[in-house]
C-alpha cells in the first residue's frame, strides 16, 4: 500500500528554492513523499520548492516506484491512497498503466453531490432513491425492501 503525501518543511532565512506556500501560510519547501502504508517506512521523497501544488508531478514521481514494484513482485497487488490534493488525471493514468488500484479522496463539490445523492438503485424491481441519506440509512431501507418481497 503506497501512501502518497506532501508536507511543508519550514525554512528560516534565504535558502535556495524555499518559497511561500499559501496552503500552509508559511515559507519552506513542499516535498512529495511516498510511504509504505503498512509499515510507515519512507519509500521515496522528492524535494520541491514551496510553491508547488501537491499533485504537480505526482504521476512522474510515482512511475519509477510502480515500475520497480511491478517488475520485482509481478503477482503483488499494488494499492495507492492519497488525499484530495492528489486528485489528478496524471496520477490516475500512472496507476492504471501499472495495474495499481487507488483510493484518492475528492473534495466535495456540486457535481459529486448530484452524482451521489440523485442516483437511483434498482433493487428487485423496486427503486430506492438515495436522496441525501447516509449509507447506513440506505442499507437499512434496502433490507426493508428486499424482506417485503
Short mmCIF file of N, CA and C in Angstrom, two decimals:
data_model
loop_
_atom_site.label_atom_id
_atom_site.label_comp_id
_atom_site.label_asym_id
_atom_site.label_seq_id
_atom_site.Cartn_x
_atom_site.Cartn_y
_atom_site.Cartn_z
N UNK A 1 0.85 -1.18 0.00
CA UNK A 1 0.00 0.00 0.00
C UNK A 1 0.89 1.23 0.00
N UNK A 2 0.82 1.99 -1.08
CA UNK A 2 1.58 3.23 -1.17
C UNK A 2 0.74 4.36 -0.61
N UNK A 3 1.31 5.14 0.29
CA UNK A 3 0.63 6.27 0.88
C UNK A 3 1.33 7.54 0.40
N UNK A 4 0.68 8.26 -0.48
CA UNK A 4 1.26 9.44 -1.11
C UNK A 4 0.88 10.68 -0.31
N UNK A 5 1.87 11.54 -0.06
CA UNK A 5 1.61 12.72 0.75
C UNK A 5 2.59 13.82 0.38
N UNK A 6 2.33 15.00 0.89
CA UNK A 6 3.27 16.12 0.79
C UNK A 6 3.21 16.83 2.13
N UNK A 7 4.20 17.64 2.39
CA UNK A 7 4.23 18.36 3.66
C UNK A 7 5.02 19.64 3.47
N UNK A 8 5.01 20.47 4.44
CA UNK A 8 5.82 21.68 4.39
C UNK A 8 7.05 21.48 5.28
N UNK A 9 8.21 21.74 4.72
CA UNK A 9 9.44 21.78 5.51
C UNK A 9 9.76 23.25 5.71
N UNK A 10 9.52 23.76 6.90
CA UNK A 10 9.74 25.17 7.19
C UNK A 10 11.19 25.55 6.96
N UNK A 11 11.38 26.76 6.47
CA UNK A 11 12.74 27.29 6.29
C UNK A 11 12.82 28.63 7.00
N UNK A 12 14.03 28.99 7.34
CA UNK A 12 14.30 30.27 8.00
C UNK A 12 15.49 30.88 7.30
N UNK A 13 15.38 32.11 6.88
CA UNK A 13 16.45 32.73 6.13
C UNK A 13 16.18 32.64 4.64
N UNK A 14 17.23 32.60 3.84
CA UNK A 14 17.08 32.65 2.39
C UNK A 14 17.65 31.41 1.71
N UNK A 15 17.12 30.25 1.98
CA UNK A 15 17.58 29.03 1.33
C UNK A 15 17.10 29.00 -0.12
N UNK A 16 17.94 28.48 -0.99
CA UNK A 16 17.59 28.37 -2.40
C UNK A 16 16.38 27.43 -2.56
N UNK A 17 15.38 27.87 -3.32
CA UNK A 17 14.21 27.04 -3.59
C UNK A 17 13.09 27.16 -2.57
N UNK A 18 13.36 27.81 -1.44
CA UNK A 18 12.28 27.98 -0.48
C UNK A 18 11.34 29.05 -1.01
N UNK A 19 10.08 28.94 -0.65
CA UNK A 19 9.10 29.93 -1.11
C UNK A 19 7.91 29.90 -0.17
N UNK A 20 7.06 30.91 -0.32
CA UNK A 20 5.85 30.99 0.50
C UNK A 20 4.81 30.03 -0.05
N UNK A 21 4.25 29.20 0.81
CA UNK A 21 3.21 28.25 0.42
C UNK A 21 1.89 28.75 0.99
N UNK A 22 0.94 29.04 0.11
CA UNK A 22 -0.32 29.64 0.53
C UNK A 22 -1.19 28.68 1.34
N UNK A 23 -1.11 27.39 1.04
CA UNK A 23 -1.90 26.42 1.81
C UNK A 23 -1.46 26.40 3.27
N UNK A 24 -0.17 26.35 3.49
CA UNK A 24 0.37 26.29 4.85
C UNK A 24 0.60 27.67 5.46
N UNK A 25 0.53 28.70 4.64
CA UNK A 25 0.77 30.08 5.09
C UNK A 25 2.13 30.22 5.79
N UNK A 26 3.15 29.64 5.14
CA UNK A 26 4.50 29.66 5.71
C UNK A 26 5.52 29.50 4.60
N UNK A 27 6.76 29.87 4.90
CA UNK A 27 7.86 29.69 3.95
C UNK A 27 8.48 28.32 4.14
N UNK A 28 8.88 27.71 3.02
CA UNK A 28 9.56 26.43 3.12
C UNK A 28 9.63 25.70 1.80
N UNK A 29 9.94 24.42 1.89
CA UNK A 29 9.93 23.51 0.74
C UNK A 29 8.64 22.68 0.83
N UNK A 30 8.21 22.13 -0.29
CA UNK A 30 6.98 21.32 -0.31
C UNK A 30 7.26 19.99 -1.00
N UNK A 31 7.94 19.07 -0.30
CA UNK A 31 8.34 17.80 -0.93
C UNK A 31 7.18 16.82 -1.12
N UNK A 32 7.34 15.97 -2.13
CA UNK A 32 6.46 14.83 -2.33
C UNK A 32 7.03 13.66 -1.55
N UNK A 33 6.17 12.89 -0.91
CA UNK A 33 6.61 11.76 -0.09
C UNK A 33 5.75 10.54 -0.42
N UNK A 34 6.37 9.37 -0.40
CA UNK A 34 5.64 8.14 -0.56
C UNK A 34 6.08 7.18 0.54
N UNK A 35 5.11 6.73 1.34
CA UNK A 35 5.37 5.83 2.45
C UNK A 35 4.76 4.47 2.17
N UNK A 36 5.31 3.45 2.81
CA UNK A 36 4.65 2.15 2.85
C UNK A 36 3.51 2.33 3.84
N UNK A 37 2.29 2.19 3.38
CA UNK A 37 1.12 2.43 4.22
C UNK A 37 0.96 1.44 5.36
N UNK A 38 1.65 0.31 5.31
CA UNK A 38 1.53 -0.68 6.38
C UNK A 38 2.60 -0.51 7.45
N UNK A 39 3.82 -0.21 7.02
CA UNK A 39 4.92 -0.09 7.99
C UNK A 39 5.26 1.34 8.35
N UNK A 40 4.87 2.29 7.48
CA UNK A 40 5.23 3.69 7.70
C UNK A 40 6.61 4.04 7.17
N UNK A 41 7.30 3.07 6.57
CA UNK A 41 8.64 3.32 6.02
C UNK A 41 8.57 4.29 4.85
N UNK A 42 9.52 5.20 4.78
CA UNK A 42 9.60 6.12 3.66
C UNK A 42 10.17 5.37 2.47
N UNK A 43 9.45 5.36 1.34
CA UNK A 43 9.89 4.67 0.14
C UNK A 43 10.56 5.62 -0.85
N UNK A 44 10.08 6.86 -0.89
CA UNK A 44 10.64 7.82 -1.85
C UNK A 44 10.30 9.24 -1.39
N UNK A 45 11.20 10.17 -1.66
CA UNK A 45 10.97 11.59 -1.36
C UNK A 45 11.56 12.43 -2.48
N UNK A 46 10.93 13.53 -2.75
CA UNK A 46 11.44 14.46 -3.77
C UNK A 46 11.29 15.88 -3.24
N UNK A 47 12.40 16.57 -3.06
CA UNK A 47 12.38 17.94 -2.56
C UNK A 47 11.91 18.87 -3.68
N UNK A 48 10.94 19.71 -3.36
CA UNK A 48 10.43 20.69 -4.34
C UNK A 48 10.34 22.05 -3.67
N UNK A 49 10.29 23.09 -4.50
CA UNK A 49 10.18 24.41 -3.89
C UNK A 49 8.79 24.58 -3.27
N UNK A 50 8.68 25.56 -2.40
CA UNK A 50 7.48 25.74 -1.59
C UNK A 50 6.23 26.12 -2.33
N UNK A 51 6.34 26.56 -3.58
CA UNK A 51 5.15 26.99 -4.32
C UNK A 51 4.44 25.85 -5.03
N UNK A 52 5.02 24.67 -5.07
CA UNK A 52 4.45 23.56 -5.83
C UNK A 52 3.16 23.06 -5.20
N UNK A 53 2.16 22.79 -6.05
CA UNK A 53 0.90 22.21 -5.59
C UNK A 53 1.13 20.71 -5.35
N UNK A 54 0.37 20.14 -4.43
CA UNK A 54 0.54 18.72 -4.04
C UNK A 54 0.70 17.78 -5.23
N UNK A 55 -0.25 17.83 -6.17
CA UNK A 55 -0.28 16.83 -7.23
C UNK A 55 0.69 17.12 -8.38
N UNK A 56 1.28 18.30 -8.42
CA UNK A 56 2.17 18.62 -9.54
C UNK A 56 3.32 17.62 -9.62
N UNK A 57 3.38 16.89 -10.73
CA UNK A 57 4.44 15.92 -10.94
C UNK A 57 4.25 14.61 -10.21
N UNK A 58 3.07 14.39 -9.62
CA UNK A 58 2.88 13.18 -8.81
C UNK A 58 2.90 11.90 -9.64
N UNK A 59 2.39 11.96 -10.87
CA UNK A 59 2.44 10.77 -11.74
C UNK A 59 3.86 10.41 -12.10
N UNK A 60 4.63 11.41 -12.47
CA UNK A 60 6.04 11.22 -12.80
C UNK A 60 6.84 10.75 -11.58
N UNK A 61 6.49 11.25 -10.42
CA UNK A 61 7.13 10.87 -9.17
C UNK A 61 6.88 9.39 -8.86
N UNK A 62 5.65 8.94 -9.07
CA UNK A 62 5.24 7.58 -8.71
C UNK A 62 5.67 6.53 -9.73
N UNK A 63 5.77 6.88 -10.99
CA UNK A 63 6.01 5.89 -12.05
C UNK A 63 7.23 5.00 -11.80
N UNK A 64 8.42 5.53 -11.46
CA UNK A 64 9.56 4.63 -11.23
C UNK A 64 9.32 3.63 -10.10
N UNK A 65 8.66 4.05 -9.05
CA UNK A 65 8.39 3.16 -7.93
C UNK A 65 7.38 2.08 -8.33
N UNK A 66 6.35 2.47 -9.10
CA UNK A 66 5.37 1.50 -9.58
C UNK A 66 6.05 0.46 -10.49
N UNK A 67 6.90 0.94 -11.38
CA UNK A 67 7.63 0.03 -12.29
C UNK A 67 8.49 -0.94 -11.49
N UNK A 68 9.22 -0.42 -10.52
CA UNK A 68 10.11 -1.26 -9.70
C UNK A 68 9.32 -2.36 -8.98
N UNK A 69 8.22 -1.99 -8.34
CA UNK A 69 7.43 -2.99 -7.61
C UNK A 69 6.77 -3.97 -8.57
N UNK A 70 6.31 -3.50 -9.72
CA UNK A 70 5.66 -4.38 -10.70
C UNK A 70 6.67 -5.40 -11.24
N UNK A 71 7.92 -4.97 -11.49
CA UNK A 71 8.96 -5.88 -12.00
C UNK A 71 9.42 -6.87 -10.94
N UNK A 72 9.65 -6.39 -9.72
CA UNK A 72 10.16 -7.27 -8.65
C UNK A 72 9.09 -8.21 -8.10
N UNK A 73 7.85 -7.74 -8.05
CA UNK A 73 6.76 -8.50 -7.44
C UNK A 73 5.56 -8.52 -8.39
N UNK A 74 5.66 -9.25 -9.50
CA UNK A 74 4.61 -9.19 -10.53
C UNK A 74 3.23 -9.65 -10.06
N UNK A 75 3.16 -10.52 -9.07
CA UNK A 75 1.85 -11.01 -8.63
C UNK A 75 1.30 -10.23 -7.43
N UNK A 76 2.07 -9.28 -6.93
CA UNK A 76 1.65 -8.49 -5.77
C UNK A 76 0.62 -7.45 -6.19
N UNK A 77 -0.47 -7.36 -5.43
CA UNK A 77 -1.45 -6.31 -5.68
C UNK A 77 -0.89 -4.97 -5.21
N UNK A 78 -0.94 -3.98 -6.08
CA UNK A 78 -0.44 -2.65 -5.74
C UNK A 78 -1.63 -1.73 -5.47
N UNK A 79 -1.52 -0.97 -4.38
CA UNK A 79 -2.59 -0.05 -3.99
C UNK A 79 -1.97 1.28 -3.58
N UNK A 80 -2.66 2.36 -3.90
CA UNK A 80 -2.19 3.70 -3.55
C UNK A 80 -3.33 4.46 -2.91
N UNK A 81 -3.02 5.24 -1.89
CA UNK A 81 -4.02 6.14 -1.33
C UNK A 81 -3.41 7.53 -1.24
N UNK A 82 -4.27 8.52 -1.39
CA UNK A 82 -3.81 9.90 -1.31
C UNK A 82 -4.96 10.81 -0.94
N UNK A 83 -4.63 11.99 -0.46
CA UNK A 83 -5.69 12.93 -0.12
C UNK A 83 -6.13 13.70 -1.36
N UNK A 84 -7.04 14.62 -1.18
CA UNK A 84 -7.65 15.31 -2.32
C UNK A 84 -6.67 16.14 -3.13
N UNK A 85 -5.55 16.50 -2.55
CA UNK A 85 -4.55 17.24 -3.30
C UNK A 85 -3.92 16.45 -4.43
N UNK A 86 -4.10 15.13 -4.41
CA UNK A 86 -3.53 14.26 -5.44
C UNK A 86 -4.55 13.79 -6.45
N UNK A 87 -5.73 14.36 -6.43
CA UNK A 87 -6.77 14.00 -7.40
C UNK A 87 -6.42 14.63 -8.74
N UNK A 88 -5.67 13.90 -9.56
CA UNK A 88 -5.28 14.43 -10.87
C UNK A 88 -5.22 13.30 -11.90
N UNK A 89 -5.63 13.59 -13.12
CA UNK A 89 -5.58 12.58 -14.18
C UNK A 89 -4.18 12.00 -14.37
N UNK A 90 -3.16 12.81 -14.18
CA UNK A 90 -1.78 12.34 -14.33
C UNK A 90 -1.49 11.17 -13.39
N UNK A 91 -1.92 11.27 -12.15
CA UNK A 91 -1.68 10.20 -11.18
C UNK A 91 -2.57 8.99 -11.47
N UNK A 92 -3.84 9.24 -11.84
CA UNK A 92 -4.74 8.13 -12.18
C UNK A 92 -4.14 7.29 -13.31
N UNK A 93 -3.66 7.99 -14.35
CA UNK A 93 -3.09 7.30 -15.52
C UNK A 93 -1.85 6.50 -15.14
N UNK A 94 -0.99 7.07 -14.30
CA UNK A 94 0.22 6.34 -13.87
C UNK A 94 -0.16 5.07 -13.11
N UNK A 95 -1.16 5.15 -12.26
CA UNK A 95 -1.60 3.98 -11.50
C UNK A 95 -2.21 2.93 -12.44
N UNK A 96 -3.09 3.36 -13.31
CA UNK A 96 -3.76 2.43 -14.21
C UNK A 96 -2.78 1.75 -15.17
N UNK A 97 -1.79 2.49 -15.61
CA UNK A 97 -0.79 1.95 -16.53
C UNK A 97 0.01 0.82 -15.88
N UNK A 98 0.15 0.85 -14.55
CA UNK A 98 0.93 -0.16 -13.83
C UNK A 98 0.06 -1.06 -12.96
N UNK A 99 -1.22 -1.15 -13.31
CA UNK A 99 -2.16 -2.03 -12.61
C UNK A 99 -2.13 -1.82 -11.10
N UNK A 100 -2.18 -0.55 -10.70
CA UNK A 100 -2.19 -0.19 -9.29
C UNK A 100 -3.56 0.41 -8.98
N UNK A 101 -4.28 -0.21 -8.06
CA UNK A 101 -5.58 0.31 -7.65
C UNK A 101 -5.34 1.51 -6.74
N UNK A 102 -6.26 2.46 -6.76
CA UNK A 102 -6.04 3.67 -5.97
C UNK A 102 -7.32 4.16 -5.32
N UNK A 103 -7.14 4.82 -4.19
CA UNK A 103 -8.23 5.49 -3.47
C UNK A 103 -7.73 6.89 -3.15
N UNK A 104 -8.33 7.86 -3.81
CA UNK A 104 -7.92 9.25 -3.63
C UNK A 104 -9.16 10.05 -3.26
N UNK A 105 -9.09 10.71 -2.14
CA UNK A 105 -10.22 11.49 -1.65
C UNK A 105 -10.49 12.63 -2.63
N UNK A 106 -11.76 12.90 -2.86
CA UNK A 106 -12.15 14.02 -3.70
C UNK A 106 -12.80 15.08 -2.81
N UNK A 107 -12.51 16.33 -3.11
CA UNK A 107 -13.16 17.41 -2.37
C UNK A 107 -14.63 17.43 -2.75
N UNK A 108 -15.47 17.67 -1.77
CA UNK A 108 -16.91 17.73 -2.04
C UNK A 108 -17.18 18.89 -2.98
N UNK A 109 -18.01 18.64 -3.98
CA UNK A 109 -18.40 19.70 -4.89
C UNK A 109 -19.81 19.41 -5.42
N UNK A 110 -20.37 20.35 -6.11
CA UNK A 110 -21.75 20.24 -6.58
C UNK A 110 -21.95 19.02 -7.47
N UNK A 111 -21.04 18.79 -8.39
CA UNK A 111 -21.17 17.67 -9.33
C UNK A 111 -21.16 16.33 -8.59
N UNK A 112 -20.25 16.15 -7.64
CA UNK A 112 -20.21 14.90 -6.87
C UNK A 112 -21.50 14.71 -6.08
N UNK A 113 -21.99 15.79 -5.48
CA UNK A 113 -23.24 15.69 -4.74
C UNK A 113 -24.38 15.23 -5.64
N UNK A 114 -24.47 15.83 -6.84
CA UNK A 114 -25.52 15.45 -7.78
C UNK A 114 -25.39 13.99 -8.18
N UNK A 115 -24.18 13.56 -8.49
CA UNK A 115 -23.96 12.18 -8.92
C UNK A 115 -24.30 11.19 -7.82
N UNK A 116 -23.93 11.49 -6.58
CA UNK A 116 -24.17 10.56 -5.49
C UNK A 116 -25.60 10.62 -4.98
N UNK A 117 -26.06 11.81 -4.67
CA UNK A 117 -27.33 11.94 -3.98
C UNK A 117 -28.55 11.74 -4.87
N UNK A 118 -28.40 11.82 -6.18
CA UNK A 118 -29.57 11.70 -7.04
C UNK A 118 -29.54 10.44 -7.89
N UNK A 119 -28.67 9.51 -7.60
CA UNK A 119 -28.65 8.22 -8.29
C UNK A 119 -29.78 7.36 -7.75
N UNK A 120 -30.27 6.50 -8.58
CA UNK A 120 -31.28 5.54 -8.14
C UNK A 120 -30.68 4.15 -8.21
N UNK A 121 -31.03 3.31 -7.25
CA UNK A 121 -30.58 1.93 -7.25
C UNK A 121 -31.77 1.04 -7.59
N UNK A 122 -31.58 0.13 -8.52
CA UNK A 122 -32.64 -0.80 -8.90
C UNK A 122 -32.50 -2.04 -8.02
N UNK A 123 -33.46 -2.29 -7.13
CA UNK A 123 -33.39 -3.41 -6.19
C UNK A 123 -34.64 -4.26 -6.38
N UNK A 124 -34.48 -5.47 -6.93
CA UNK A 124 -35.62 -6.38 -7.11
C UNK A 124 -36.84 -5.67 -7.71
N UNK A 125 -36.64 -4.96 -8.79
CA UNK A 125 -37.68 -4.20 -9.48
C UNK A 125 -38.23 -3.03 -8.68
N UNK A 126 -37.64 -2.72 -7.53
CA UNK A 126 -38.04 -1.55 -6.75
C UNK A 126 -36.98 -0.48 -6.93
N UNK A 127 -37.33 0.74 -6.75
CA UNK A 127 -36.37 1.84 -6.90
C UNK A 127 -36.14 2.47 -5.53
N UNK A 128 -34.87 2.62 -5.17
CA UNK A 128 -34.52 3.31 -3.93
C UNK A 128 -33.78 4.58 -4.31
N UNK A 129 -34.32 5.72 -3.97
CA UNK A 129 -33.63 6.98 -4.22
C UNK A 129 -32.72 7.25 -3.03
N UNK A 130 -31.44 7.49 -3.28
CA UNK A 130 -30.51 7.76 -2.19
C UNK A 130 -30.86 9.10 -1.55
N UNK A 131 -31.11 10.12 -2.33
CA UNK A 131 -31.63 11.41 -1.88
C UNK A 131 -31.01 11.94 -0.59
N UNK A 132 -29.69 11.90 -0.48
CA UNK A 132 -29.01 12.52 0.64
C UNK A 132 -28.93 11.68 1.89
N UNK A 133 -29.45 10.46 1.90
CA UNK A 133 -29.38 9.63 3.09
C UNK A 133 -28.00 9.03 3.24
N UNK A 134 -27.58 8.80 4.48
CA UNK A 134 -26.30 8.18 4.74
C UNK A 134 -26.31 6.72 4.33
N UNK A 135 -25.14 6.12 4.22
CA UNK A 135 -25.00 4.74 3.80
C UNK A 135 -25.78 3.80 4.72
N UNK A 136 -25.72 4.03 6.02
CA UNK A 136 -26.43 3.16 6.97
C UNK A 136 -27.94 3.22 6.72
N UNK A 137 -28.47 4.42 6.49
CA UNK A 137 -29.90 4.56 6.23
C UNK A 137 -30.28 3.86 4.93
N UNK A 138 -29.44 3.98 3.90
CA UNK A 138 -29.72 3.33 2.63
C UNK A 138 -29.69 1.83 2.78
N UNK A 139 -28.72 1.31 3.52
CA UNK A 139 -28.62 -0.13 3.74
C UNK A 139 -29.85 -0.64 4.48
N UNK A 140 -30.30 0.11 5.49
CA UNK A 140 -31.50 -0.28 6.24
C UNK A 140 -32.71 -0.31 5.33
N UNK A 141 -32.85 0.68 4.50
CA UNK A 141 -34.01 0.76 3.57
C UNK A 141 -33.94 -0.39 2.57
N UNK A 142 -32.75 -0.70 2.07
CA UNK A 142 -32.61 -1.82 1.13
C UNK A 142 -33.03 -3.12 1.80
N UNK A 143 -32.63 -3.32 3.04
CA UNK A 143 -33.00 -4.53 3.78
C UNK A 143 -34.52 -4.62 3.92
N UNK A 144 -35.16 -3.51 4.24
CA UNK A 144 -36.62 -3.49 4.38
C UNK A 144 -37.28 -3.87 3.07
N UNK A 145 -36.83 -3.28 1.97
CA UNK A 145 -37.45 -3.52 0.67
C UNK A 145 -37.31 -4.98 0.23
N UNK A 146 -36.12 -5.55 0.45
CA UNK A 146 -35.90 -6.92 -0.01
C UNK A 146 -36.60 -7.93 0.88
N UNK A 147 -36.83 -7.61 2.16
CA UNK A 147 -37.50 -8.56 3.05
C UNK A 147 -39.01 -8.55 2.84
N UNK A 148 -39.57 -7.50 2.22
CA UNK A 148 -41.00 -7.42 1.98
C UNK A 148 -41.44 -8.30 0.82
N UNK A 149 -40.55 -8.70 -0.03
CA UNK A 149 -40.90 -9.49 -1.22
C UNK A 149 -41.10 -10.92 -0.91
#
